[in-house]
mmCIF file of C-alpha atoms and ligand atoms in Angstrom:
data_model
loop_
_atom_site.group_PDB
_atom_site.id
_atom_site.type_symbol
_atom_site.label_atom_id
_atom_site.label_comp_id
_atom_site.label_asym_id
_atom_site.label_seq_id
_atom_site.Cartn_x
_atom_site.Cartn_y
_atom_site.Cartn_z
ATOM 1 C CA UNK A 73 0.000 0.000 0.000
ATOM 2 C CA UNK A 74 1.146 3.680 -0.860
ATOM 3 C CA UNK A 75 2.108 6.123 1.749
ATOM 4 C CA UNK A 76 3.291 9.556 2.112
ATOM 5 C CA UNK A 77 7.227 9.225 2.935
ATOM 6 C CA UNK A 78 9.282 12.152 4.599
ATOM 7 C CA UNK A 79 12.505 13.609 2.292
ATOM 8 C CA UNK A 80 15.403 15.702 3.437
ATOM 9 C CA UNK A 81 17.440 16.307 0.537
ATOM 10 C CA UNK A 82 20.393 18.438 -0.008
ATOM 11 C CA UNK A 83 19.936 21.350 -2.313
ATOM 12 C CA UNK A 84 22.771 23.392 -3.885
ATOM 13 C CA UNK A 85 25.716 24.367 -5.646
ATOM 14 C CA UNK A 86 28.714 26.423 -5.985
ATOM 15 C CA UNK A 87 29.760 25.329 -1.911
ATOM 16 C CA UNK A 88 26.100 26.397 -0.993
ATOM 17 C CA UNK A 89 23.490 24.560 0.295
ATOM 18 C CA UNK A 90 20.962 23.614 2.674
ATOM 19 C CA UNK A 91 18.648 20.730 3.728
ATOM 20 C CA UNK A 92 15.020 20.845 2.198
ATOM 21 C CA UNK A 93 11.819 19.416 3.615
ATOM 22 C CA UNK A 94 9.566 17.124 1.310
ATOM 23 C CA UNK A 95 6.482 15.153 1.762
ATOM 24 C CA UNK A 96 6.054 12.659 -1.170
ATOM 25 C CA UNK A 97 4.153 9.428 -2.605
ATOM 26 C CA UNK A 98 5.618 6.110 -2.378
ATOM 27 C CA UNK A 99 4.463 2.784 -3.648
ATOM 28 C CA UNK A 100 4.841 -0.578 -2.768
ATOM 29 C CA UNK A 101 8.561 -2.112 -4.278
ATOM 30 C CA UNK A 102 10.238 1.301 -4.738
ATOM 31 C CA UNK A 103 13.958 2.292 -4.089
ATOM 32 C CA UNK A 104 15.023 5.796 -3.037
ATOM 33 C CA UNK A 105 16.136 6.540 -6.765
ATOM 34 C CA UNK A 106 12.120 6.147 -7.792
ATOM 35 C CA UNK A 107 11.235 8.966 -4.774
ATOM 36 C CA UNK A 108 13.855 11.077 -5.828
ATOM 37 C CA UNK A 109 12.452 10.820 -9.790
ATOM 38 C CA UNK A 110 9.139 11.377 -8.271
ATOM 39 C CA UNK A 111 10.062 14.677 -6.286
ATOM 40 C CA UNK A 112 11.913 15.743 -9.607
ATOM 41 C CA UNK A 113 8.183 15.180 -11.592
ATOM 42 C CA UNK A 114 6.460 16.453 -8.916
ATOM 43 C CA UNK A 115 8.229 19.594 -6.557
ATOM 44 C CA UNK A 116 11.294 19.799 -7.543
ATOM 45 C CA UNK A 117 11.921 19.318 -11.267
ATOM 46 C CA UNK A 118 15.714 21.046 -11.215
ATOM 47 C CA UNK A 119 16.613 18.604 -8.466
ATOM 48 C CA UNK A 120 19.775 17.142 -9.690
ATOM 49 C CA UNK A 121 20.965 13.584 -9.410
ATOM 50 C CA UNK A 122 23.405 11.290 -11.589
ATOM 51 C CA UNK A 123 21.906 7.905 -12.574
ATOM 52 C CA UNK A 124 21.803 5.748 -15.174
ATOM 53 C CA UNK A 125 21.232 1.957 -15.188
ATOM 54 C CA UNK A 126 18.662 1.150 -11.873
ATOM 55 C CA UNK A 127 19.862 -2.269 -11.814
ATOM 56 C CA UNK A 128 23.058 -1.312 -9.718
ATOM 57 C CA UNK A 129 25.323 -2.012 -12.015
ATOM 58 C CA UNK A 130 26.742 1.628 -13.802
ATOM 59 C CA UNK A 131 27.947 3.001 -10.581
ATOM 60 C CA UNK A 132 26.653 6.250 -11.235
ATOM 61 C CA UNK A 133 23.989 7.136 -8.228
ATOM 62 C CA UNK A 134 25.931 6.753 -5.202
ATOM 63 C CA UNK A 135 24.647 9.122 -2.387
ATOM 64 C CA UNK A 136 24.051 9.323 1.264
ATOM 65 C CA UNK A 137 21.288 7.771 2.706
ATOM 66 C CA UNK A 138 20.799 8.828 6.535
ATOM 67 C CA UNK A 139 24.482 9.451 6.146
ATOM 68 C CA UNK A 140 25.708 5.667 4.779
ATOM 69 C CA UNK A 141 27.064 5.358 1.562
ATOM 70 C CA UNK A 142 24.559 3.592 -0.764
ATOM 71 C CA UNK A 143 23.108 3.197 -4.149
ATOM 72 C CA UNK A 144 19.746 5.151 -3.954
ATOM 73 C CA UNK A 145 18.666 2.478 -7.048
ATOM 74 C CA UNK A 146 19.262 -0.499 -4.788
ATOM 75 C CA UNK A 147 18.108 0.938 -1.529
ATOM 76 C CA UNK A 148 14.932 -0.173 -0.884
ATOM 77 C CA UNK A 149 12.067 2.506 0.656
ATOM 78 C CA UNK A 150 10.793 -0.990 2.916
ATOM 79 C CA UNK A 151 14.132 -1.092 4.879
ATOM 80 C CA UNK A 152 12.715 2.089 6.511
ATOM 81 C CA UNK A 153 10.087 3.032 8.948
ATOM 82 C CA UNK A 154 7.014 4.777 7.075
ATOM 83 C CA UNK A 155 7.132 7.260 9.786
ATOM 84 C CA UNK A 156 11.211 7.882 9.401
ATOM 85 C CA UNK A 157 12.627 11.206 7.480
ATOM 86 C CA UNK A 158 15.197 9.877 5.436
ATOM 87 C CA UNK A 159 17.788 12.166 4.488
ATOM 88 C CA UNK A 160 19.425 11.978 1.555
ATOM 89 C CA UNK A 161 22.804 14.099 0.961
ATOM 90 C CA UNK A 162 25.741 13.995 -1.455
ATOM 91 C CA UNK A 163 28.541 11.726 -1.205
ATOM 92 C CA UNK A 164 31.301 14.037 1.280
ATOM 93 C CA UNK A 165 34.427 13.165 0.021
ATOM 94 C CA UNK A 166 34.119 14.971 -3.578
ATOM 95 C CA UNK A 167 33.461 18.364 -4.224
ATOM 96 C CA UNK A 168 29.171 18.752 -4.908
ATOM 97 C CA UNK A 169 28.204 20.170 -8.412
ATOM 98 C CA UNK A 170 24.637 20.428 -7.693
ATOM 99 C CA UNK A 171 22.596 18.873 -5.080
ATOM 100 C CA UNK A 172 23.282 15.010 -5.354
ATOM 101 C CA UNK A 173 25.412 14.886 -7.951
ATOM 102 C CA UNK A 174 29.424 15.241 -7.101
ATOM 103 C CA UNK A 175 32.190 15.838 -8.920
ATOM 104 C CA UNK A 176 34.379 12.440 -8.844
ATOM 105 C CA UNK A 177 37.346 13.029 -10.662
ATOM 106 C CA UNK A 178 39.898 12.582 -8.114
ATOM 107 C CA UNK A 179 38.987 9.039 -8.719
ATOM 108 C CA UNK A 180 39.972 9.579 -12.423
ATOM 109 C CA UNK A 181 43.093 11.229 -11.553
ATOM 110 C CA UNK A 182 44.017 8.290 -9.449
ATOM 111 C CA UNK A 183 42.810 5.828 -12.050
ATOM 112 C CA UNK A 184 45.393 7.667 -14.327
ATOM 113 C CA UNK A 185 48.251 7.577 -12.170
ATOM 114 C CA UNK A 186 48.920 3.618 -11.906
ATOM 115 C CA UNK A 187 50.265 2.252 -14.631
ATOM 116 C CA UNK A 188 48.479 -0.466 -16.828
ATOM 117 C CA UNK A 189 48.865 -4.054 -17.552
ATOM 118 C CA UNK A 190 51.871 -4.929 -18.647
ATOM 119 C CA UNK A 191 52.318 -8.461 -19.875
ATOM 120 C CA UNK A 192 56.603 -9.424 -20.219
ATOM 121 C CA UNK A 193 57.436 -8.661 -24.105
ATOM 122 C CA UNK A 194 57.003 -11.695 -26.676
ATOM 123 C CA UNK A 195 53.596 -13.231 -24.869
ATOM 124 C CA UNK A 196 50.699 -12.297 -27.085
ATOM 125 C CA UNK A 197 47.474 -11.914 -26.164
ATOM 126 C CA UNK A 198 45.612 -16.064 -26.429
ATOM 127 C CA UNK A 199 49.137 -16.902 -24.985
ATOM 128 C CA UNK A 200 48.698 -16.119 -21.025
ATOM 129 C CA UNK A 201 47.702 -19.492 -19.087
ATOM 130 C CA UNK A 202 47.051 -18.759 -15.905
ATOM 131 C CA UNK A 203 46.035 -21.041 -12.593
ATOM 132 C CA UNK A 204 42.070 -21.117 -11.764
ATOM 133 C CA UNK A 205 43.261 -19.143 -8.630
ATOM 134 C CA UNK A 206 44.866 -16.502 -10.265
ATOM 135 C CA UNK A 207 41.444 -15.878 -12.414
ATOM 136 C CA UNK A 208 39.354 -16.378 -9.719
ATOM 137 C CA UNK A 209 41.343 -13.869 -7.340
ATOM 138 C CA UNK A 210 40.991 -11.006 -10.408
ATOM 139 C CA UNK A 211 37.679 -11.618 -10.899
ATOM 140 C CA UNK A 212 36.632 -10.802 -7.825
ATOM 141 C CA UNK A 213 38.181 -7.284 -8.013
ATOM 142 C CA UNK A 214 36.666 -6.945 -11.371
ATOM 143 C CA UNK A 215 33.231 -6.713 -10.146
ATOM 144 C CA UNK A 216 34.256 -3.155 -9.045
ATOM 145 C CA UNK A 217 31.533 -1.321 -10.901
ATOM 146 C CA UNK A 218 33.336 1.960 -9.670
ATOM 147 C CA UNK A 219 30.839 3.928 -7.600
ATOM 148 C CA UNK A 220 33.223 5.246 -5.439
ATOM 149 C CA UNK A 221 31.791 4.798 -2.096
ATOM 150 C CA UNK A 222 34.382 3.030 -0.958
ATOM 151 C CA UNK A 223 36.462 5.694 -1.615
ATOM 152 C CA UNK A 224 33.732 8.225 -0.053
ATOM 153 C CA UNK A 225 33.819 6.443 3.326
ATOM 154 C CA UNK A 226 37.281 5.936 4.085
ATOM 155 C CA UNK A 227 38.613 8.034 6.750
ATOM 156 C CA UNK A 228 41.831 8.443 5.247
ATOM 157 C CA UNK A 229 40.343 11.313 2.686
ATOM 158 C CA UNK A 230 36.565 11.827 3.525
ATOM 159 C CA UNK A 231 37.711 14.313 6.167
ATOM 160 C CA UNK A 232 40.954 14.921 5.361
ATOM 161 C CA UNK A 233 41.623 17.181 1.905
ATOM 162 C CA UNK A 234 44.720 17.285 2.720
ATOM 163 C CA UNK A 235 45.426 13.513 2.346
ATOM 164 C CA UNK A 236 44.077 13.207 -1.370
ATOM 165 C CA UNK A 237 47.168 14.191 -3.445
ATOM 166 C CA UNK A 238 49.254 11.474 -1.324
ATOM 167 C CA UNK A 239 46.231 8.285 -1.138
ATOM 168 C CA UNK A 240 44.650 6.663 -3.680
ATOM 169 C CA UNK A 241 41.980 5.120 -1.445
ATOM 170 C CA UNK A 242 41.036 1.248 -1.932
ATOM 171 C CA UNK A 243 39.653 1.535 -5.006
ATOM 172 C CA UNK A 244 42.917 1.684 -6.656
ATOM 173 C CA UNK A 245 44.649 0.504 -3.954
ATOM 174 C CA UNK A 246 42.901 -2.469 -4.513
ATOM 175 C CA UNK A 247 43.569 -2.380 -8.626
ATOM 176 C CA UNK A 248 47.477 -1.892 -8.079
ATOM 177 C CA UNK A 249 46.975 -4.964 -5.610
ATOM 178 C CA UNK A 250 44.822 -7.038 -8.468
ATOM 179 C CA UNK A 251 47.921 -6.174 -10.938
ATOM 180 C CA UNK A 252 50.988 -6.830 -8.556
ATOM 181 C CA UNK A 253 48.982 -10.399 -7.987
ATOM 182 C CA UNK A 254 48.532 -10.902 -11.615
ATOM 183 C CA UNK A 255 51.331 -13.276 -12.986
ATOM 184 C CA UNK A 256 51.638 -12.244 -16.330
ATOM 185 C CA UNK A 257 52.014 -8.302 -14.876
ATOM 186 C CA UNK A 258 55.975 -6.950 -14.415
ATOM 187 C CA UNK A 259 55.859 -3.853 -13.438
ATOM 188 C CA UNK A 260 57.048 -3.844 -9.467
ATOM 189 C CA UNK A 261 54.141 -1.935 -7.728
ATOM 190 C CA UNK A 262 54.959 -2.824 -4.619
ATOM 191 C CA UNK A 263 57.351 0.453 -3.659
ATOM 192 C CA UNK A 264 55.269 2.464 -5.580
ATOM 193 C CA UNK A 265 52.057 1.499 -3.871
ATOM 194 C CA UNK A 266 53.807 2.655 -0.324
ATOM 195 C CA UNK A 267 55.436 5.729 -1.798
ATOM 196 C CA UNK A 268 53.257 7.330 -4.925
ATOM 197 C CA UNK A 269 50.005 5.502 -3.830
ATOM 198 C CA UNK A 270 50.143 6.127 0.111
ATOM 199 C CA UNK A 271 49.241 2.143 0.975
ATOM 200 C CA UNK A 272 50.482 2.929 4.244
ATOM 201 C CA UNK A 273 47.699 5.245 5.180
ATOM 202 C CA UNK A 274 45.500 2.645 5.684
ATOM 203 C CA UNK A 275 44.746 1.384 8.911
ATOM 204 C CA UNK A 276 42.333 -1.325 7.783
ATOM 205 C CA UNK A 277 39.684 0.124 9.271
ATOM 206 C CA UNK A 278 37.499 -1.861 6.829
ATOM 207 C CA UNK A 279 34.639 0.637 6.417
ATOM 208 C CA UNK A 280 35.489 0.552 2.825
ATOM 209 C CA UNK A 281 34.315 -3.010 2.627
ATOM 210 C CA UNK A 282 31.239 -2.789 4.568
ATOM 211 C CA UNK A 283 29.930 0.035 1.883
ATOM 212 C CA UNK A 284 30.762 -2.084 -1.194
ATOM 213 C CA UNK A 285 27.698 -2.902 -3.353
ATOM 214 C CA UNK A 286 29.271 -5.704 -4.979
ATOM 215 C CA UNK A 287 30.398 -7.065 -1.770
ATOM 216 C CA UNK A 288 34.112 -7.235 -2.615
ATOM 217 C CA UNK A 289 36.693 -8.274 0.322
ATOM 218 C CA UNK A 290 38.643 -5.240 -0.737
ATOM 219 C CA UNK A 291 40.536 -4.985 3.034
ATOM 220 C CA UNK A 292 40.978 -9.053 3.186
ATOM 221 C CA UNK A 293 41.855 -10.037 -0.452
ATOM 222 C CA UNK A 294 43.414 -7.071 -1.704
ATOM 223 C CA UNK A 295 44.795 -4.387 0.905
ATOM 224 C CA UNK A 296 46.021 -6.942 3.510
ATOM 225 C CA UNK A 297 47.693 -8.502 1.234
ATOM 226 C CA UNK A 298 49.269 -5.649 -0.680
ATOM 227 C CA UNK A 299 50.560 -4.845 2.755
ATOM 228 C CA UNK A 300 52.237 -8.210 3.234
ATOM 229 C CA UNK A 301 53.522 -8.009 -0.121
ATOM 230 C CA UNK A 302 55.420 -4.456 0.862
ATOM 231 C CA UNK A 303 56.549 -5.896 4.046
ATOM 232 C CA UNK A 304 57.967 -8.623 2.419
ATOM 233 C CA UNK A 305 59.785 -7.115 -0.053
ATOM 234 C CA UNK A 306 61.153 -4.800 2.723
ATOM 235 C CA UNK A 307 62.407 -7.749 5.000
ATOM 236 C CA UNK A 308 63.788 -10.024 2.361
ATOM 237 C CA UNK A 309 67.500 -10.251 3.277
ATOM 238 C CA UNK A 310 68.562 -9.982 -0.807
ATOM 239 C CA UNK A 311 66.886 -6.569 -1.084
ATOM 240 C CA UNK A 312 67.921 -5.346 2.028
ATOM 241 C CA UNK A 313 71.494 -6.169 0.944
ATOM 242 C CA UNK A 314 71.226 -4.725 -2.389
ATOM 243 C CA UNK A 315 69.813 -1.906 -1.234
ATOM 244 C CA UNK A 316 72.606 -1.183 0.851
ATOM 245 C CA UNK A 317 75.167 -2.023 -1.106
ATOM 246 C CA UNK A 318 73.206 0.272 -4.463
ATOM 247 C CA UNK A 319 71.616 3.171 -1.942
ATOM 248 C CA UNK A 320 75.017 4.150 -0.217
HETATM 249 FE FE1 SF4 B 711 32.241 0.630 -5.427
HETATM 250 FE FE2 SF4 B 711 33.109 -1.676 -4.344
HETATM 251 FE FE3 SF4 B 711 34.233 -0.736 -6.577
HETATM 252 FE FE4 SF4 B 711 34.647 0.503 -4.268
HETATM 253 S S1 SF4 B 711 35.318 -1.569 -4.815
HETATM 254 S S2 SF4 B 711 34.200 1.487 -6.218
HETATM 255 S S3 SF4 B 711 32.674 0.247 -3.241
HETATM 256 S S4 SF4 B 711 32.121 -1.421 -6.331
HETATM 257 FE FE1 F3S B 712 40.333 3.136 4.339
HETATM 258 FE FE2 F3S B 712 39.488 0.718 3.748
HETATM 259 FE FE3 F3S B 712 41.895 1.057 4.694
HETATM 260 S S1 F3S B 712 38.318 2.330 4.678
HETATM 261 S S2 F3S B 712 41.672 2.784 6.063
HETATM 262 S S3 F3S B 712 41.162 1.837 2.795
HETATM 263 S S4 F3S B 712 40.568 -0.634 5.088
HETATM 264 FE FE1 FES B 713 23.229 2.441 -11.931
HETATM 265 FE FE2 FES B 713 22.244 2.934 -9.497
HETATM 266 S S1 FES B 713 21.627 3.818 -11.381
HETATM 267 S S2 FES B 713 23.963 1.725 -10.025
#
């Protein structure tokens, strides 16, 4: 049965804004994204918000629901009280261009900034065999479909400016990780994630995996294990002796 739901949305742009009051319609099996069309039909029809698949799969309307992380396509209106105000905000971490919609390209910066796959010269593509494992291990990362919350939530940058030119937060943490693990890959990330990347910021809080709509174990398969892979490379007596004897 239909009911009339309570909205607090954030309006503005420019580093202005405020929180705005709204009564509106819902219906039985909608998500916040359908509320959010319907106050954009109904009150307020320059209400912007970024969106494009509703099947949560593009990535694109990440927001703050009640102040979590969360897709407003797969966030269901039943997982609330009909009485509740649900408040819906941009995500913090990035810069707001209007309203809901933010302006996420520090995560293309960072995206730019590691370097790509490189397989050793001579193999050709139809040449790689790799272990089930090895597949199995990338494929999990590669369900990233890139909506940046994990990014938004971690501590390291969401209130911390400061921190962004130096941390590339676990989404690409976790895609230098998928490359250093990949055995046909040899370019040596490890240095480079501690140095240029800022792995060592993390704390492994893992509040970057508990937002992750595709329910990746980005702090147990991929950061932890990044840091190992630093920390051995650190300890192991042959680089510590070379790096003596080169580094004087
Ligand atoms: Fe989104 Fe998960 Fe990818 Fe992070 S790892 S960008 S939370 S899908
Ligand atoms: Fe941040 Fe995730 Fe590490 S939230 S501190 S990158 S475990
Ligand atoms: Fe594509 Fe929500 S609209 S993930």
């Amino acid at each position: 049965m239909g009911y009339k739901a309570k909205f607090r949305v954030w309006r503005g742009e420019g580093g202005e804004g405020r929180l705005e009051d709204f009564t509106v319609e819902v219906n039985e099996g909608e998500v916040v994204l359908d509320i959010i069309h319907r106050l954009q039909a109904t009150q307020a029809p320059d209400l912007a918000v970024r969106w494009n698949c509703k099947a949560g799969k593009c990535g694109s309307c990440s927001m703050e629901i009640n102040g979590k992380p969360r897709l407003g396509c797969m966030t269901r209106m039943s997982t609330f009280a009909e009485d509740e105000t649900i408040t819906v905000t941009p995500m913090r971490t990035f810069p707001v261009i209007k309203d809901l919609v933010t302006d996420v390209s520090f995560n293309y910066q960072k995206a730019r900034e590691i370097p790509s796959f490189t397989p050793p010269a001579g193999v050709q593509p139809g040449e790689y065999r790799m272990q089930q494992i090895d597949v199995e291990r990338s494929q999990e990362f590669r369900k990233c479909i890139e909506c940046f919350m994990c990014n938004n939530v971690c501590h390291v940058i969401r209130d911390h400016e400061e921190n962004k030119p130096a941390f590339a937060g676990p989404r690409f943490l976790m895609r230098i990780a998928e490359l250093d693990m990949h055995p046909y890959d040899v370019v040596d990330r490890k240095d480079s994630a501690q140095e240029d990347h800022g792995l060592g910021y993390c704390n492994i809080t893992k509040c970057c995996t508990e937002v992750c709509p595709e329910h990746i174990k980005i702090t147990d398969n991929a950061l932890i294990p990044m840091k190992e892979r630093v920390v051995d490379r650190k300890y192991d007596p042959l680089v510590w002796l070379g790096d003596k004897i080169f580094k004087r």
